[in-house]
Short mmCIF file of C-alpha atoms and ligand atoms in Angstrom, two decimals:
data_model
loop_
_atom_site.label_atom_id
_atom_site.label_comp_id
_atom_site.label_asym_id
_atom_site.label_seq_id
_atom_site.Cartn_x
_atom_site.Cartn_y
_atom_site.Cartn_z
CA MET V 23 36.46 -116.02 -52.53
CA THR V 24 36.67 -116.88 -56.22
CA PHE V 25 39.84 -118.27 -57.68
CA SER V 26 40.37 -115.22 -59.87
CA ASN V 27 41.04 -113.12 -56.76
CA ILE V 28 43.76 -115.47 -55.55
CA SER V 29 47.00 -115.97 -57.37
CA ARG V 30 47.81 -119.47 -58.46
CA ARG V 31 51.01 -119.38 -56.45
CA GLN V 32 49.02 -118.58 -53.31
CA LEU V 33 46.60 -121.38 -53.97
CA ILE V 34 49.26 -123.97 -54.58
CA ARG V 35 51.06 -122.85 -51.42
CA THR V 36 47.82 -123.06 -49.43
CA ALA V 37 47.09 -126.45 -50.93
CA ALA V 38 50.60 -127.69 -50.15
CA LEU V 39 50.12 -126.68 -46.53
CA GLY V 40 47.05 -128.90 -46.51
CA VAL V 41 44.83 -126.27 -44.89
CA GLY V 42 41.65 -128.17 -45.74
CA ALA V 43 40.17 -130.53 -48.27
CA GLY V 44 37.85 -127.81 -49.64
CA LEU V 45 40.69 -125.45 -50.40
CA ILE V 46 42.82 -128.12 -52.04
CA LYS V 47 39.87 -128.88 -54.30
CA THR V 48 39.47 -125.19 -55.17
CA ALA V 49 43.17 -124.93 -55.89
CA THR V 50 43.11 -127.92 -58.19
CA ASN V 51 40.04 -126.58 -60.01
CA ALA V 52 41.63 -123.18 -60.38
CA PHE V 53 44.76 -124.72 -61.79
CA GLN V 54 42.81 -126.84 -64.26
CA LEU V 55 40.63 -123.90 -65.28
CA GLU V 56 43.68 -121.77 -65.83
CA LYS V 57 45.18 -124.40 -68.12
CA ALA V 58 41.87 -124.97 -69.87
CA SER V 59 41.39 -121.29 -70.54
CA THR V 60 44.55 -121.18 -72.63
CA ILE V 61 42.84 -123.58 -75.03
CA SER V 62 39.23 -122.30 -74.97
CA ASP V 63 37.20 -120.14 -72.63
CA ARG V 64 33.88 -121.18 -74.15
CA ALA V 65 31.47 -123.94 -73.25
CA HIS V 66 30.95 -126.27 -76.19
CA GLN V 67 27.23 -126.87 -75.69
CA PRO V 68 24.64 -124.08 -76.12
CA GLY V 69 23.26 -122.83 -72.81
CA ARG V 70 19.74 -122.13 -71.61
CA VAL V 71 17.27 -120.04 -73.64
CA PRO V 72 15.90 -116.65 -72.47
CA SER V 73 12.99 -116.83 -70.04
CA LYS V 74 10.19 -114.53 -68.88
CA ILE V 75 11.31 -114.49 -65.25
CA GLY V 76 14.96 -114.64 -64.23
CA GLN V 77 16.48 -116.71 -61.47
CA ARG V 78 19.58 -116.65 -59.32
CA SER V 79 22.47 -118.79 -60.29
CA PRO V 80 21.81 -122.23 -58.79
CA PHE V 81 25.17 -121.81 -57.05
CA GLU V 82 23.88 -118.83 -55.04
CA LYS V 83 21.49 -119.71 -52.24
CA PRO V 84 21.09 -116.74 -49.91
CA GLU V 85 18.26 -117.13 -47.40
CA ARG V 86 16.51 -115.05 -44.80
CA HIS V 87 16.95 -116.31 -41.27
CA ILE V 88 13.46 -117.07 -39.90
CA TYR V 89 13.21 -116.12 -36.27
CA LYS V 90 9.69 -117.37 -35.62
CA ALA V 91 7.52 -118.97 -38.33
CA LEU V 92 4.34 -117.44 -36.87
CA PRO V 93 1.98 -114.69 -38.14
CA SER V 94 3.63 -112.57 -35.42
CA GLY V 95 7.13 -113.68 -36.37
CA TRP V 96 9.98 -112.20 -38.34
CA SER V 97 12.72 -113.04 -40.80
CA MET V 98 16.10 -111.36 -41.11
CA THR V 99 18.16 -110.26 -44.12
CA PRO V 100 21.39 -112.24 -44.62
CA LEU V 101 23.55 -109.08 -44.53
CA GLU V 102 26.69 -111.15 -45.15
CA SER V 103 25.54 -112.42 -48.54
CA ASN V 104 24.60 -109.02 -50.00
CA VAL V 105 26.96 -106.70 -51.85
CA GLY V 106 26.43 -102.99 -52.47
CA ILE V 107 23.63 -101.27 -50.53
CA ILE V 108 20.38 -102.58 -52.05
CA THR V 109 18.71 -105.60 -50.50
CA PRO V 110 17.25 -107.96 -53.12
CA SER V 111 13.48 -107.68 -52.60
CA ASP V 112 13.08 -111.38 -51.84
CA LEU V 113 15.61 -111.00 -49.01
CA HIS V 114 14.10 -107.87 -47.41
CA PHE V 115 13.52 -108.61 -43.71
CA GLU V 116 9.90 -109.20 -42.69
CA ARG V 117 8.19 -108.27 -39.48
CA HIS V 118 4.45 -108.82 -39.15
CA HIS V 119 2.16 -108.71 -36.15
CA GLY V 120 -0.70 -110.61 -37.78
CA GLY V 121 0.72 -112.24 -40.91
CA ILE V 122 0.70 -111.05 -44.53
CA PRO V 123 -2.81 -110.21 -45.84
CA THR V 124 -3.84 -110.72 -49.46
CA ILE V 125 -5.15 -107.43 -50.84
CA ASP V 126 -6.77 -107.05 -54.25
CA PRO V 127 -5.23 -103.88 -55.76
CA ASP V 128 -8.46 -103.17 -57.67
CA LYS V 129 -10.41 -103.00 -54.40
CA TYR V 130 -7.72 -101.09 -52.51
CA GLU V 131 -8.62 -97.70 -50.97
CA LEU V 132 -6.80 -95.26 -48.72
CA LEU V 133 -8.92 -93.00 -46.51
CA ILE V 134 -7.55 -89.69 -45.22
CA HIS V 135 -9.78 -88.00 -42.64
CA GLY V 136 -9.86 -86.35 -39.20
CA MET V 137 -8.64 -82.74 -38.94
CA VAL V 138 -8.89 -82.04 -42.67
CA ARG V 139 -11.20 -79.75 -44.62
CA LYS V 140 -12.08 -82.47 -47.15
CA PRO V 141 -11.86 -86.17 -46.18
CA LEU V 142 -10.89 -88.22 -49.25
CA LYS V 143 -10.60 -91.81 -50.41
CA PHE V 144 -7.90 -92.68 -52.94
CA THR V 145 -7.82 -95.80 -55.10
CA LEU V 146 -4.48 -97.25 -56.18
CA SER V 147 -4.86 -95.63 -59.62
CA ASP V 148 -5.60 -92.28 -57.94
CA ILE V 149 -2.38 -92.59 -55.94
CA LYS V 150 -0.37 -93.51 -59.03
CA ARG V 151 -1.67 -90.47 -60.95
CA PHE V 152 0.18 -88.06 -58.64
CA PRO V 153 3.79 -87.07 -59.43
CA ALA V 154 6.03 -90.03 -58.57
CA GLN V 155 9.21 -89.87 -56.52
CA SER V 156 11.82 -92.49 -55.62
CA ARG V 157 14.01 -92.67 -52.51
CA THR V 158 16.64 -95.23 -51.68
CA CYS V 159 16.58 -95.72 -47.92
CA PHE V 160 16.70 -98.35 -45.21
CA ILE V 161 13.87 -99.68 -43.08
CA GLU V 162 14.99 -101.02 -39.71
CA CYS V 163 13.01 -102.57 -36.88
CA SER V 164 13.82 -100.77 -33.64
CA GLY V 165 14.04 -104.24 -32.07
CA ASN V 166 17.00 -105.02 -34.35
CA GLY V 167 20.11 -106.43 -32.71
CA ILE V 168 18.93 -107.32 -29.23
CA ASP V 169 21.41 -110.26 -29.19
CA GLY V 170 24.20 -107.69 -29.24
CA TYR V 171 22.85 -105.84 -26.20
CA TYR V 172 22.01 -108.36 -23.46
CA ALA V 173 25.35 -109.81 -22.35
CA GLU V 174 23.70 -113.14 -21.42
CA LYS V 175 22.22 -113.50 -24.91
CA MET V 176 25.49 -112.96 -26.76
CA ARG V 177 26.75 -116.10 -28.47
CA GLU V 178 29.82 -116.71 -30.58
CA ASN V 179 28.19 -118.54 -33.47
CA ILE V 180 25.94 -115.78 -34.77
CA THR V 181 26.08 -114.43 -38.33
CA PRO V 182 25.75 -110.69 -39.19
CA GLY V 183 22.25 -111.38 -40.54
CA GLU V 184 21.16 -113.27 -37.43
CA LEU V 185 22.53 -110.48 -35.26
CA ASP V 186 21.47 -107.31 -37.10
CA GLY V 187 19.45 -108.45 -40.13
CA MET V 188 16.25 -106.55 -39.32
CA VAL V 189 17.44 -103.78 -41.61
CA SER V 190 17.10 -103.73 -45.38
CA THR V 191 17.43 -101.15 -48.13
CA SER V 192 15.29 -100.64 -51.23
CA GLU V 193 14.57 -98.02 -53.81
CA TRP V 194 11.00 -97.07 -52.90
CA THR V 195 8.63 -95.35 -55.34
CA GLY V 196 5.40 -93.53 -54.66
CA VAL V 197 3.94 -90.12 -53.96
CA MET V 198 4.97 -87.67 -51.25
CA LEU V 199 2.50 -87.78 -48.35
CA SER V 200 2.41 -83.96 -48.44
CA THR V 201 0.89 -84.12 -51.94
CA LEU V 202 -2.08 -86.18 -50.70
CA LEU V 203 -2.42 -84.09 -47.54
CA ARG V 204 -2.64 -80.95 -49.68
CA GLU V 205 -5.58 -82.48 -51.54
CA CYS V 206 -7.40 -82.99 -48.24
CA GLY V 207 -6.52 -79.58 -46.81
CA VAL V 208 -4.99 -80.33 -43.41
CA LYS V 209 -6.25 -77.98 -40.67
CA PRO V 210 -3.52 -75.81 -39.14
CA LYS V 211 -3.95 -77.33 -35.67
CA ALA V 212 -3.29 -80.89 -36.86
CA SER V 213 0.10 -82.02 -35.54
CA TRP V 214 -0.15 -85.84 -35.37
CA LEU V 215 -1.44 -88.45 -37.76
CA LEU V 216 -2.56 -91.99 -37.17
CA ALA V 217 -1.58 -94.59 -39.78
CA GLU V 218 -3.57 -97.83 -39.79
CA GLY V 219 -2.89 -101.11 -41.58
CA GLN V 220 -5.35 -103.47 -43.22
CA ASP V 221 -3.81 -106.62 -41.70
CA ALA V 222 -5.23 -108.88 -38.97
CA ALA V 223 -3.21 -106.83 -36.44
CA ALA V 224 -4.72 -103.54 -37.78
CA LEU V 225 -1.38 -102.06 -36.72
CA THR V 226 -1.65 -98.37 -35.82
CA ARG V 227 0.96 -95.75 -35.02
CA SER V 228 0.93 -91.98 -34.39
CA VAL V 229 3.41 -89.92 -36.38
CA PRO V 230 4.25 -86.33 -35.35
CA LYS V 231 4.35 -83.51 -37.88
CA GLN V 232 8.16 -83.25 -37.99
CA PHE V 233 8.27 -86.43 -40.12
CA TRP V 234 5.51 -85.54 -42.61
CA ASP V 235 7.73 -83.66 -45.09
CA GLN V 236 9.90 -86.71 -45.77
CA ALA V 237 7.05 -89.22 -45.65
CA MET V 238 5.90 -91.10 -48.74
CA ILE V 239 3.00 -93.31 -49.71
CA VAL V 240 4.84 -96.00 -51.67
CA TYR V 241 3.73 -98.70 -54.10
CA GLY V 242 7.08 -99.55 -55.72
CA GLN V 243 10.13 -101.45 -54.45
CA ASN V 244 13.31 -101.87 -56.48
CA GLY V 245 11.61 -101.24 -59.80
CA GLU V 246 8.48 -103.35 -59.30
CA ALA V 247 5.34 -103.39 -57.15
CA LEU V 248 5.87 -103.70 -53.39
CA ARG V 249 6.29 -107.28 -52.25
CA PRO V 250 3.28 -108.58 -50.24
CA ALA V 251 5.56 -108.88 -47.19
CA GLN V 252 6.48 -105.19 -47.53
CA GLY V 253 2.88 -103.97 -47.59
CA TYR V 254 1.42 -104.60 -51.08
CA PRO V 255 -0.18 -102.60 -52.54
CA VAL V 256 0.70 -99.51 -50.43
CA ARG V 257 2.76 -98.68 -47.33
CA LEU V 258 3.80 -95.58 -45.43
CA LEU V 259 7.51 -94.82 -45.84
CA LEU V 260 9.18 -92.68 -43.17
CA PRO V 261 12.89 -92.39 -44.02
CA GLY V 262 15.07 -92.69 -40.91
CA VAL V 263 12.18 -93.61 -38.60
CA GLU V 264 11.74 -96.91 -36.71
CA GLY V 265 10.24 -99.64 -38.87
CA ASN V 266 7.14 -100.12 -36.74
CA ALA V 267 5.72 -96.71 -37.72
CA GLN V 268 6.07 -97.46 -41.45
CA VAL V 269 2.64 -99.00 -41.65
CA LYS V 270 2.18 -101.67 -44.33
CA TRP V 271 -1.07 -102.48 -46.15
CA LEU V 272 -1.99 -98.88 -45.30
CA ARG V 273 -5.74 -98.23 -45.31
CA ARG V 274 -6.35 -95.13 -43.18
CA ILE V 275 -4.68 -91.88 -42.11
CA GLU V 276 -6.39 -89.77 -39.45
CA LEU V 277 -5.21 -86.24 -38.60
CA SER V 278 -5.30 -84.99 -35.02
CA ASP V 279 -3.74 -82.48 -32.64
CA GLN V 280 -2.42 -85.17 -30.27
CA PRO V 281 -0.96 -88.68 -30.36
CA PHE V 282 -3.43 -91.57 -30.32
CA MET V 283 -1.51 -93.61 -27.71
CA THR V 284 -2.03 -96.96 -29.49
CA ARG V 285 -0.83 -100.31 -28.15
CA GLU V 286 2.26 -100.21 -30.39
CA GLU V 287 3.46 -96.93 -28.86
CA THR V 288 2.59 -97.60 -25.21
CA ALA V 289 2.83 -101.28 -24.23
CA LYS V 290 5.35 -101.79 -27.05
CA TYR V 291 8.02 -99.67 -28.71
CA THR V 292 8.76 -97.75 -25.52
CA ASP V 293 11.71 -98.36 -23.22
CA VAL V 294 11.63 -98.45 -19.44
CA LEU V 295 14.69 -96.58 -18.16
CA PRO V 296 16.65 -97.22 -14.94
CA ASN V 297 14.86 -94.31 -13.20
CA GLY V 298 11.47 -95.95 -13.85
CA LYS V 299 10.45 -93.46 -16.55
CA ALA V 300 9.64 -94.66 -20.07
CA ARG V 301 11.18 -93.40 -23.29
CA MET V 302 8.29 -92.99 -25.77
CA PHE V 303 8.05 -91.98 -29.43
CA SER V 304 11.79 -92.62 -29.83
CA LEU V 305 11.18 -92.65 -33.55
CA THR V 306 14.53 -91.66 -35.09
CA MET V 307 16.94 -94.50 -35.76
CA ASP V 308 20.37 -93.83 -34.22
CA ALA V 309 23.57 -94.33 -36.20
CA ARG V 310 25.07 -97.80 -36.20
CA SER V 311 27.27 -100.11 -38.22
CA ILE V 312 28.21 -103.74 -38.58
CA ILE V 313 31.17 -105.50 -40.13
CA THR V 314 29.75 -108.07 -42.54
CA PHE V 315 33.16 -109.48 -43.55
CA PRO V 316 35.04 -111.07 -41.93
CA ALA V 317 32.40 -112.35 -39.54
CA TYR V 318 31.11 -115.71 -38.33
CA PRO V 319 31.30 -118.23 -40.08
CA ASP V 320 34.09 -116.84 -42.31
CA VAL V 321 37.61 -118.25 -42.04
CA LEU V 322 40.65 -116.17 -43.01
CA TYR V 323 42.69 -118.93 -44.59
CA GLU V 324 46.02 -117.14 -44.40
CA LYS V 325 47.62 -114.06 -42.90
CA GLY V 326 48.03 -110.96 -45.00
CA TRP V 327 45.81 -108.34 -46.58
CA TRP V 328 42.07 -108.65 -46.09
CA GLU V 329 39.39 -106.06 -46.76
CA ILE V 330 37.13 -105.52 -43.76
CA ARG V 331 33.69 -104.65 -45.16
CA GLY V 332 30.42 -103.57 -43.64
CA LEU V 333 27.38 -101.35 -43.57
CA ALA V 334 26.66 -98.16 -41.60
CA TRP V 335 23.42 -96.19 -41.46
CA THR V 336 21.64 -93.48 -39.53
CA GLY V 337 18.16 -91.98 -39.35
CA ARG V 338 19.68 -88.50 -38.95
CA GLY V 339 20.73 -87.87 -42.53
CA LYS V 340 24.03 -89.09 -43.91
CA ILE V 341 26.85 -91.17 -42.48
CA SER V 342 29.86 -88.87 -42.37
CA ARG V 343 32.53 -91.28 -41.11
CA VAL V 344 33.08 -94.90 -40.14
CA GLU V 345 36.03 -95.92 -38.01
CA VAL V 346 37.46 -99.40 -37.65
CA SER V 347 39.49 -100.85 -34.79
CA THR V 348 41.46 -104.09 -35.13
CA ASP V 349 42.68 -104.10 -31.52
CA GLY V 350 39.48 -104.34 -29.50
CA GLY V 351 38.69 -100.61 -29.54
CA LYS V 352 42.02 -99.12 -28.37
CA ASN V 353 42.90 -97.47 -31.68
CA TRP V 354 40.52 -96.37 -34.41
CA GLN V 355 41.22 -95.67 -38.08
CA ARG V 356 39.06 -94.16 -40.76
CA ALA V 357 37.38 -96.54 -43.20
CA VAL V 358 36.67 -95.66 -46.84
CA LEU V 359 33.01 -94.88 -47.59
CA GLN V 360 31.80 -96.23 -50.90
CA ASP V 361 29.66 -93.97 -53.07
CA PRO V 362 26.81 -93.29 -53.09
CA VAL V 363 26.42 -92.01 -49.52
CA LEU V 364 22.69 -91.26 -49.31
CA PRO V 365 20.61 -89.82 -46.46
CA ASN V 366 18.80 -92.38 -44.29
CA CYS V 367 20.39 -95.14 -46.31
CA THR V 368 22.84 -97.94 -45.68
CA THR V 369 26.40 -96.91 -46.61
CA ARG V 370 29.16 -99.37 -47.49
CA PHE V 371 32.51 -99.03 -45.77
CA ARG V 372 35.81 -100.75 -46.44
CA PHE V 373 39.07 -100.98 -44.56
CA LEU V 374 42.22 -102.75 -45.73
CA TRP V 375 43.75 -104.78 -42.92
CA ASN V 376 47.02 -106.64 -42.78
CA TRP V 377 46.19 -109.53 -40.47
CA ARG V 378 49.35 -110.83 -38.81
CA GLY V 379 47.79 -114.10 -37.76
CA LYS V 380 47.19 -113.12 -34.13
CA LYS V 381 43.93 -113.21 -32.18
CA SER V 382 42.30 -109.85 -32.98
CA TYR V 383 39.06 -108.09 -32.15
CA ILE V 384 37.65 -106.06 -35.05
CA LEU V 385 35.07 -103.34 -34.42
CA SER V 386 33.38 -100.57 -36.40
CA ARG V 387 31.71 -97.37 -35.25
CA ALA V 388 29.51 -95.02 -37.26
CA ILE V 389 29.43 -91.24 -36.98
CA ASP V 390 26.68 -89.29 -38.71
CA GLU V 391 26.43 -85.76 -40.08
CA THR V 392 24.93 -84.47 -36.82
CA GLY V 393 28.10 -85.61 -34.99
CA TYR V 394 26.31 -88.52 -33.28
CA VAL V 395 28.79 -91.31 -32.50
CA GLN V 396 27.68 -94.95 -32.25
CA PRO V 397 28.00 -95.75 -28.51
CA THR V 398 29.93 -98.54 -26.84
CA TRP V 399 27.97 -101.24 -25.03
CA LYS V 400 28.94 -99.69 -21.67
CA GLN V 401 27.80 -96.21 -22.69
CA LEU V 402 24.43 -97.53 -23.86
CA ILE V 403 23.80 -99.78 -20.83
CA ASP V 404 24.67 -96.86 -18.50
CA VAL V 405 21.92 -94.73 -20.05
CA ARG V 406 19.28 -97.34 -20.86
CA GLY V 407 19.82 -99.96 -18.16
CA GLU V 408 18.94 -103.65 -18.30
CA ARG V 409 15.23 -103.43 -19.11
CA SER V 410 15.58 -101.59 -22.41
CA TYR V 411 14.72 -103.52 -25.55
CA TYR V 412 14.61 -101.19 -28.57
CA HIS V 413 17.29 -99.11 -30.35
CA THR V 414 20.22 -101.26 -29.21
CA ASN V 415 22.77 -99.73 -31.57
CA ASN V 416 25.92 -100.34 -29.51
CA ILE V 417 29.22 -101.15 -31.25
CA ARG V 418 29.61 -104.83 -32.22
CA ALA V 419 32.84 -106.86 -32.24
CA TRP V 420 34.09 -109.93 -34.07
CA LYS V 421 37.10 -111.93 -32.90
CA VAL V 422 39.50 -113.40 -35.39
CA MET V 423 41.24 -116.46 -33.93
CA PRO V 424 44.86 -117.45 -34.77
CA THR V 425 43.29 -120.28 -36.84
CA GLY V 426 41.53 -117.61 -38.93
CA GLU V 427 38.10 -118.59 -37.64
CA VAL V 428 35.84 -115.64 -36.83
CA PHE V 429 33.28 -115.45 -33.99
CA PHE V 430 31.11 -112.80 -32.38
CA GLY V 431 33.30 -111.52 -29.57
CA LEU V 432 31.71 -108.53 -27.89
CA HIS V 433 31.16 -110.38 -24.59
CA ASP V 434 34.96 -110.84 -24.24
CA LEU V 435 35.42 -107.05 -24.21
CA ILE V 436 32.72 -105.99 -21.70
N1 LIG P 163 0.18 -103.07 -40.98
C1 LIG P 163 1.36 -103.40 -40.46
N2 LIG P 163 2.40 -102.59 -40.66
C2 LIG P 163 3.61 -102.89 -40.13
C3 LIG P 163 3.78 -104.06 -39.34
C4 LIG P 163 2.66 -104.91 -39.16
O1 LIG P 163 2.72 -105.95 -38.50
N3 LIG P 163 1.45 -104.55 -39.73
N4 LIG P 163 5.00 -104.30 -38.76
C5 LIG P 163 5.84 -103.13 -38.52
C6 LIG P 163 7.17 -103.42 -38.05
S1 LIG P 163 7.33 -103.79 -36.39
C7 LIG P 163 8.27 -103.24 -38.83
S2 LIG P 163 9.82 -103.37 -38.21
C8 LIG P 163 8.15 -102.96 -40.28
C9 LIG P 163 8.83 -104.07 -41.07
O2 LIG P 163 8.74 -103.84 -42.44
P1 LIG P 163 9.08 -105.00 -43.46
O3 LIG P 163 8.34 -106.24 -43.04
O4 LIG P 163 8.71 -104.51 -44.81
O5 LIG P 163 10.57 -105.24 -43.37
O6 LIG P 163 6.79 -102.87 -40.69
C10 LIG P 163 5.93 -102.25 -39.77
N5 LIG P 163 4.64 -102.05 -40.36
MO1 LIG P 164 9.57 -103.66 -35.79
#
């Protein structure tokens, strides 16, 4: 918290209580700054000159959490350090199965073939000539948040980003897939397409027709070219669909009348259910939410009013409501949704809470426009069992200790 949000009286009181050396220092600085500002609010030396490429303030050091530094590894967005709904491009989570390839945009080509009247190859300039569209939406790995599902994996010292940071939001720019498909003349019987990547993993996924209308072939991310980690120069964007199907470094689309049953949709990205059957092509991302403040390692340094803040999102359109509980899930109250509330996009929620200084469990649950309600851990385990791995969107919980320290606390409630 910056000193301007805290009254001087509060700071001096906190300092007098000797809550911690860090706070006393902040209080003293705030006091001095306040005095100084009555004399002059300007620095006396000229600052830095303009530059071609900007940089973060040296005081801000957000970082992705690297899960495995391998070509098949991933990194997670530090959800707790972001404000608003857009993820800075250099903090977008990364998930690769064979590392990030280097692709020369001048040599790039996209082939569309299979059940089409006219197979075509598009260069990057060809793709950019078509009418451009932008969509702000999330991409989420369906493996996001496994540490909040397996009771034995749950640990107290986990940050929101380490728990659920395989979701990020960008403004994506490109051409509607339907525009390119029209050029090729898709045969009426075609009902599935295969998307293939140009990486070492040559990742391939089958996408059924119901998602084609929303699909985009994108080359832009937050106002600039896609980042290499996000699929430079071109990726498939499927708003609301599991990340794995949004093929990066896209090189080929093949139309067919049946799914291709690739490795990524058979051995992986399916869930074995308690009855021995497997859930396949579970492509739509279910509604979920996470409180990003207060969360581990935040410390509420005094009782009183605090704003609980977080993100909610769904692959079924818009978030219609977020509810917050501050008593472990017994009572729920409606949080405020911050505009804009966009379809298939992260939505900010806020809830003002008067913390009385007692041990409290704070939870959030998302409800989307189809009426889908984010399930409890028990509800999800009952349906999916213990061998499930993907789409673990159960409600999360943080516990606020009487000391003000905050820890992940779901395991205490199950
Ligand atoms: N070609 C290709 N596309 C890919 C992948 C990959 O390894 N290769 N990983 C997929 C997975 S599992 C996810 S969750 C998303 C992650 O997108 P991001 O790295 O831009 O966040 O990309 C998908 N598209
Ligand atoms: Mo993924």
